Amino acid sequence: MGLLGGTATAAYADPGPGSGAGRDAGGDAKNGGGAKSDDAKGGGSAAAEDKRLDDVRKEIEDLYRKAEQATDAFNGAREQVELQQKEIVKLARNIDSTQQKLAVLKRRAGALASAQYRDGGLPPEARLMLGDDPEGFLDDATLARKGQQAVKGVISQLARTKGDLEGYSKAATERWKVLEENRKKKESAQQDIKKKIDAAKDLESRLAAKEKDRLKKLEEDQAFLKQQKWLDSGALKEISGKASEQGKKAISFATSQIGKNYVWGAAGPDTFDCSGLTLRAWQAGGKTIPRTSQEQWHQLPRVALKDMRPGDLIIYFADASHVGMYLGDGAIVHAPRPGRQVTITGAGSMPILGIVRPDK
């Protein structure tokens, strides 16, 4: 049985102190049906309260899920902004060096033009007839032809350099447009995230302390039930892979972050979002991986569930908006959502999209 499967069953199955399970038997024997009737009323009220809180849980989870989707869009746009900024810096350097080269070529072309002007611009035949030294003239004519070739070469090089400069300038303009588009996407995603997180926090802040505790318990119950269903499907039967040396380092880093707060867009050292945690963990393992869970899904090598081993990343939900690191024995370490901390939970507690392996 998985780490978060059967070993936790008793904790969820045993009635709590306020469940009334022990009192019912004693109350019925002593008071007849009266106590049973009161308990039935209380049970109905408790069930209604649980239903209300479960609806709140679903609404909060939905808001945080949407915020996580927007976080991925934000991280992607931020990465593109950084990439475009680097491209623009590179193009600016190319433009600067090309402008310097152009200035040198212009000076050279000017010097050659002045030299031709000093020679009087006479046709070669006239210079031969008017000159006192025909043999010397022939030598001069050869040099003149070489000079003309040099002029043509400089003019040709000048034209190519101007073309390069125009190309770099055009590319820089296009990069600026893309940069501005990504900046707008980034700002829009950031506003979307804030709006959804604020709405979820507002919803949760209206709950009393006991209701918040109960809400957390409902979240844990739901995660446990989904994990149990996953384990019951036999998902772990064929999984027996061992972590690689790099995977062990990644796991060690990730588990040492347990208890640190989830903050959207964060990648350590004190707070993390889901993909920020896996990014830093695998950097500790000696591998650079993409920043977002969606890019991790699209760019990293995929492996079958039966071949999964500790250190692999499990990508969740159809839009690849969440990621956790597999620890073995049916468990993952992940950064769940705002208001929660990095923790260990069941690998099957959320719908699995697939598995990726950074060190494949």
Coordinates of C-alpha atoms in Angstrom, one line a residue:
M1 CA 0.0 0.0 0.0
G2 CA 1.2 3.5 -0.7
L3 CA 2.8 5.8 1.8
L4 CA -0.4 8.0 1.9
G5 CA -2.8 5.2 1.4
G6 CA -3.6 2.5 3.9
T7 CA -1.4 3.9 6.6
A8 CA -3.6 6.9 7.0
T9 CA -6.9 5.1 6.8
A10 CA -7.4 4.8 10.5
A11 CA -7.0 8.5 11.1
Y12 CA -9.8 9.2 8.7
A13 CA -12.0 6.3 9.6
D14 CA -12.0 6.8 13.4
P15 CA -14.9 9.0 14.7
G16 CA -13.7 12.3 16.1
P17 CA -14.4 13.6 19.6
G18 CA -17.5 15.5 18.5
S19 CA -19.0 12.9 16.3
G20 CA -21.5 11.5 18.8
A21 CA -20.7 7.9 18.0
G22 CA -20.0 6.9 21.6
R23 CA -22.8 9.0 23.1
D24 CA -25.6 7.5 20.9
A25 CA -25.4 4.1 22.5
G26 CA -25.3 5.4 26.1
G27 CA -28.0 8.1 25.4
D28 CA -30.4 5.6 23.9
A29 CA -30.1 3.2 26.9
K30 CA -30.6 6.0 29.5
N31 CA -33.0 8.4 27.8
G32 CA -34.9 6.4 25.3
G33 CA -35.5 8.1 22.0
G34 CA -35.0 11.7 23.1
A35 CA -31.2 11.8 22.8
K36 CA -31.4 10.0 19.5
S37 CA -33.8 12.7 18.2
D38 CA -31.5 15.5 19.3
D39 CA -28.5 13.8 17.8
A40 CA -30.4 13.4 14.5
K41 CA -31.1 17.1 14.5
G42 CA -27.5 17.9 15.3
G43 CA -26.3 15.5 12.7
G44 CA -28.5 17.1 10.1
S45 CA -27.2 20.5 11.0
A46 CA -23.6 19.3 10.9
A47 CA -24.2 17.7 7.5
A48 CA -25.6 21.0 6.2
E49 CA -22.7 22.9 7.6
D50 CA -20.2 20.4 5.9
K51 CA -22.1 20.8 2.7
R52 CA -21.8 24.6 2.9
L53 CA -18.1 24.4 3.7
D54 CA -17.5 21.9 1.0
D55 CA -19.1 24.3 -1.5
V56 CA -16.8 27.0 -0.2
R57 CA -13.8 24.6 -0.6
K58 CA -14.8 24.0 -4.2
E59 CA -15.1 27.7 -4.9
I60 CA -11.8 28.5 -3.3
E61 CA -10.0 25.6 -5.1
D62 CA -11.5 26.8 -8.4
L63 CA -10.2 30.3 -7.8
Y64 CA -6.8 29.1 -6.9
R65 CA -6.7 26.7 -9.9
K66 CA -7.5 29.6 -12.2
A67 CA -4.9 31.7 -10.4
E68 CA -2.4 28.9 -11.0
Q69 CA -3.3 28.9 -14.7
A70 CA -2.8 32.6 -14.8
T71 CA 0.5 32.2 -12.9
D72 CA 1.8 29.9 -15.6
A73 CA 0.8 32.5 -18.2
F74 CA 2.6 35.2 -16.2
N75 CA 5.8 33.1 -15.9
G76 CA 5.7 32.3 -19.6
A77 CA 5.3 36.0 -20.5
R78 CA 8.0 37.0 -18.1
E79 CA 10.4 34.5 -19.6
Q80 CA 9.6 35.8 -23.1
V81 CA 10.2 39.4 -21.9
E82 CA 13.6 38.4 -20.5
L83 CA 14.4 36.6 -23.8
Q84 CA 13.4 39.6 -25.9
Q85 CA 15.4 41.9 -23.7
K86 CA 18.5 39.8 -24.3
E87 CA 17.9 39.8 -28.1
I88 CA 17.5 43.5 -28.1
V89 CA 20.8 44.0 -26.2
K90 CA 22.5 41.7 -28.8
L91 CA 21.0 43.6 -31.7
A92 CA 22.0 46.9 -30.2
R93 CA 25.6 45.7 -30.0
N94 CA 25.4 44.6 -33.6
I95 CA 24.0 47.9 -34.7
D96 CA 26.7 49.8 -32.8
S97 CA 29.6 47.7 -34.3
T98 CA 28.0 48.0 -37.8
Q99 CA 27.7 51.7 -37.5
Q100 CA 31.4 51.9 -36.6
K101 CA 32.3 49.7 -39.5
L102 CA 30.2 51.9 -41.8
A103 CA 32.0 55.0 -40.6
V104 CA 35.4 53.4 -41.4
L105 CA 34.2 52.4 -44.9
K106 CA 32.9 55.9 -45.6
R107 CA 36.2 57.4 -44.7
R108 CA 38.1 54.9 -46.9
A109 CA 35.7 55.6 -49.8
G110 CA 36.2 59.3 -49.4
A111 CA 40.0 58.9 -49.4
L112 CA 39.9 56.9 -52.6
A113 CA 37.6 59.4 -54.3
S114 CA 40.0 62.2 -53.3
A115 CA 42.9 60.3 -54.8
Q116 CA 41.1 59.9 -58.1
Y117 CA 40.2 63.5 -58.1
R118 CA 43.9 64.5 -57.6
D119 CA 44.8 62.4 -60.6
G120 CA 42.7 64.8 -62.7
G121 CA 40.2 62.3 -63.8
L122 CA 41.8 62.2 -67.4
P123 CA 41.1 59.2 -69.6
P124 CA 44.0 56.7 -69.7
E125 CA 44.6 57.3 -73.4
A126 CA 45.0 61.1 -72.9
R127 CA 47.4 60.6 -70.0
L128 CA 49.5 58.2 -72.2
M129 CA 49.7 60.7 -75.0
L130 CA 50.5 63.7 -72.8
G131 CA 53.0 61.9 -70.5
D132 CA 56.8 62.0 -71.0
D133 CA 57.3 58.5 -69.7
P134 CA 55.1 55.9 -71.5
E135 CA 56.6 52.9 -69.5
G136 CA 56.0 54.7 -66.2
F137 CA 52.5 55.5 -67.3
L138 CA 51.8 51.8 -67.9
D139 CA 52.8 51.2 -64.4
D140 CA 50.6 54.0 -63.2
A141 CA 47.7 52.6 -65.3
T142 CA 48.1 49.3 -63.6
L143 CA 48.0 51.0 -60.2
A144 CA 45.0 53.0 -61.3
R145 CA 43.1 49.9 -62.3
K146 CA 43.9 48.4 -58.9
G147 CA 42.7 51.7 -57.3
Q148 CA 39.4 51.5 -59.3
Q149 CA 39.0 47.9 -58.1
A150 CA 39.6 49.0 -54.6
V151 CA 37.0 51.7 -54.9
K152 CA 34.5 49.2 -56.3
G153 CA 35.3 46.8 -53.4
V154 CA 34.8 49.5 -50.8
I155 CA 31.5 50.6 -52.4
S156 CA 30.3 47.0 -52.5
Q157 CA 31.3 46.5 -48.9
L158 CA 29.7 49.8 -47.9
A159 CA 26.4 48.7 -49.6
R160 CA 26.5 45.3 -47.7
T161 CA 27.2 47.0 -44.4
K162 CA 24.3 49.4 -44.9
G163 CA 22.1 46.4 -45.7
D164 CA 23.2 44.7 -42.5
L165 CA 22.5 47.8 -40.5
E166 CA 19.0 48.1 -41.9
G167 CA 18.4 44.4 -41.2
Y168 CA 19.5 44.8 -37.6
S169 CA 17.4 48.0 -37.1
K170 CA 14.3 46.2 -38.5
A171 CA 14.9 43.2 -36.3
A172 CA 15.3 45.4 -33.3
T173 CA 12.0 47.2 -34.1
E174 CA 10.2 43.9 -34.4
R175 CA 11.7 42.6 -31.1
W176 CA 10.5 45.8 -29.4
K177 CA 7.0 45.1 -30.6
V178 CA 7.1 41.5 -29.3
L179 CA 8.6 42.8 -26.1
E180 CA 5.8 45.2 -25.6
E181 CA 3.2 42.6 -26.4
N182 CA 4.7 40.2 -23.8
R183 CA 4.9 43.0 -21.2
K184 CA 1.1 43.6 -21.7
K185 CA 0.4 39.9 -21.4
K186 CA 2.5 39.8 -18.2
E187 CA 0.7 42.7 -16.7
S188 CA -2.7 41.3 -17.7
A189 CA -1.8 37.9 -16.2
Q190 CA -0.5 39.6 -13.0
Q191 CA -3.8 41.5 -12.6
D192 CA -5.8 38.3 -13.3
I193 CA -3.8 36.4 -10.6
K194 CA -4.2 39.2 -8.0
K195 CA -7.9 39.4 -8.7
K196 CA -8.5 35.6 -8.2
I197 CA -6.2 35.3 -5.2
D198 CA -7.8 38.3 -3.5
A199 CA -11.3 36.8 -4.2
A200 CA -10.2 33.4 -2.7
K201 CA -8.6 35.1 0.3
D202 CA -11.7 37.2 0.9
L203 CA -13.9 34.1 0.7
E204 CA -11.7 32.3 3.2
S205 CA -11.3 35.3 5.5
R206 CA -15.1 35.3 6.1
L207 CA -14.9 32.0 7.8
A208 CA -14.5 31.6 11.6
A209 CA -11.4 30.0 13.0
K210 CA -13.2 26.6 13.5
E211 CA -14.6 26.8 10.0
K212 CA -11.1 27.4 8.6
D213 CA -9.8 24.3 10.4
R214 CA -12.8 22.3 9.1
L215 CA -12.2 23.6 5.6
K216 CA -8.6 22.4 5.8
K217 CA -9.8 19.0 7.0
L218 CA -12.2 18.8 4.1
E219 CA -9.4 19.5 1.7
E220 CA -7.3 16.7 3.3
D221 CA -10.3 14.3 3.2
Q222 CA -10.8 15.0 -0.5
A223 CA -7.1 14.5 -1.3
F224 CA -7.1 11.3 0.7
L225 CA -10.2 9.9 -1.0
K226 CA -8.7 10.6 -4.5
Q227 CA -5.4 9.1 -3.4
Q228 CA -7.1 6.0 -2.1
K229 CA -9.0 5.6 -5.4
W230 CA -5.7 6.0 -7.3
L231 CA -4.0 3.3 -5.2
D232 CA -7.0 1.0 -5.5
S233 CA -6.7 1.2 -9.3
G234 CA -3.4 -0.7 -8.9
A235 CA -1.3 2.3 -10.2
L236 CA 1.6 1.4 -7.9
K237 CA 1.8 -2.3 -8.7
E238 CA 4.4 -2.0 -11.5
I239 CA 6.2 1.0 -10.2
S240 CA 9.6 -0.1 -8.7
G241 CA 12.1 2.4 -10.1
K242 CA 14.9 3.8 -8.0
A243 CA 16.0 7.4 -7.9
S244 CA 19.1 8.4 -9.8
E245 CA 21.9 10.2 -8.0
Q246 CA 20.7 13.5 -9.5
G247 CA 17.2 12.6 -8.5
K248 CA 18.2 12.0 -4.9
K249 CA 19.8 15.5 -4.8
A250 CA 16.6 17.0 -6.2
I251 CA 14.4 15.2 -3.7
S252 CA 16.7 16.2 -0.8
F253 CA 16.3 19.9 -1.9
A254 CA 12.5 19.7 -2.4
T255 CA 11.8 18.0 0.9
S256 CA 14.0 20.4 2.8
Q257 CA 11.6 23.2 1.7
I258 CA 8.6 21.6 3.5
G259 CA 6.8 24.2 5.5
K260 CA 7.7 27.2 3.3
N261 CA 4.8 29.2 2.0
Y262 CA 3.4 29.1 -1.5
V263 CA 3.6 32.5 -3.2
W264 CA 2.7 32.8 -6.9
G265 CA 5.7 33.5 -9.2
A266 CA 8.2 32.6 -6.5
A267 CA 11.2 30.3 -6.9
G268 CA 12.8 30.4 -3.5
P269 CA 14.7 30.7 -1.4
D270 CA 11.9 31.4 1.2
T271 CA 8.7 30.9 -0.9
F272 CA 7.8 28.9 -3.9
D273 CA 5.1 28.2 -6.4
C274 CA 4.7 24.7 -7.8
S275 CA 7.0 24.9 -10.7
G276 CA 9.4 27.2 -8.9
L277 CA 10.0 24.4 -6.4
T278 CA 10.7 21.8 -9.0
L279 CA 12.9 24.2 -10.9
R280 CA 15.1 24.8 -7.9
A281 CA 15.1 21.2 -6.8
W282 CA 16.4 20.0 -10.2
Q283 CA 18.9 22.8 -10.3
A284 CA 20.2 21.4 -7.0
G285 CA 20.3 18.0 -8.8
G286 CA 22.5 19.5 -11.5
K287 CA 19.8 20.0 -14.2
T288 CA 18.3 23.2 -15.7
I289 CA 14.7 22.7 -16.5
P290 CA 12.0 25.1 -17.9
R291 CA 10.4 27.6 -15.5
T292 CA 6.7 26.7 -15.8
S293 CA 4.8 23.4 -15.3
Q294 CA 3.4 23.7 -18.9
E295 CA 6.9 24.1 -20.3
Q296 CA 8.2 21.3 -18.2
W297 CA 5.4 19.1 -19.6
H298 CA 6.1 20.2 -23.2
Q299 CA 9.9 20.2 -23.2
L300 CA 11.1 17.5 -20.8
P301 CA 11.3 13.8 -21.8
R302 CA 8.1 11.8 -20.9
V303 CA 8.0 8.4 -19.2
A304 CA 5.1 6.0 -18.7
L305 CA 3.5 5.8 -15.2
K306 CA 4.7 2.2 -14.8
D307 CA 8.3 3.4 -15.3
M308 CA 8.1 6.3 -12.9
R309 CA 10.8 6.7 -10.3
P310 CA 11.5 9.0 -7.4
G311 CA 12.7 12.5 -8.7
D312 CA 10.4 12.4 -11.7
L313 CA 7.9 15.2 -12.0
I314 CA 4.2 14.5 -12.1
I315 CA 2.2 17.0 -14.2
Y316 CA -1.4 17.6 -13.2
F317 CA -4.6 18.7 -14.8
A318 CA -5.4 18.8 -18.5
D319 CA -3.8 22.2 -18.9
A320 CA -0.6 21.1 -17.2
S321 CA -1.1 23.9 -14.6
H322 CA 0.4 22.1 -11.6
V323 CA 3.5 19.9 -10.9
G324 CA 4.8 17.9 -8.0
M325 CA 7.9 15.7 -7.5
Y326 CA 7.5 12.0 -7.0
L327 CA 9.1 10.7 -3.8
G328 CA 8.2 7.0 -4.1
D329 CA 5.6 4.9 -2.3
G330 CA 2.8 6.8 -3.9
A331 CA 3.7 10.3 -2.5
I332 CA 4.8 13.6 -3.9
V333 CA 6.2 16.8 -2.5
H334 CA 4.7 20.0 -3.9
A335 CA 3.7 23.6 -3.3
P336 CA -0.1 23.4 -3.3
R337 CA -1.6 26.9 -3.5
P338 CA -1.6 30.3 -1.9
G339 CA -2.4 30.1 1.8
R340 CA -0.7 26.7 2.1
Q341 CA 2.8 25.4 2.5
V342 CA 5.2 23.1 0.7
T343 CA 4.0 19.6 1.8
I344 CA 3.9 15.9 1.1
T345 CA 0.6 14.5 -0.3
G346 CA -0.6 11.6 -2.4
A347 CA 0.5 11.4 -6.0
G348 CA -3.0 10.5 -7.0
S349 CA -4.7 13.3 -5.1
M350 CA -5.1 15.3 -8.3
P351 CA -5.8 14.3 -11.9
I352 CA -2.5 13.2 -13.5
L353 CA -1.7 14.4 -17.0
G354 CA 1.6 12.6 -17.3
I355 CA 5.2 12.1 -16.0
V356 CA 8.4 13.8 -17.1
R357 CA 12.0 13.0 -16.3
P358 CA 14.6 15.9 -16.2
D359 CA 17.6 13.5 -16.2
K360 CA 16.5 11.1 -18.9

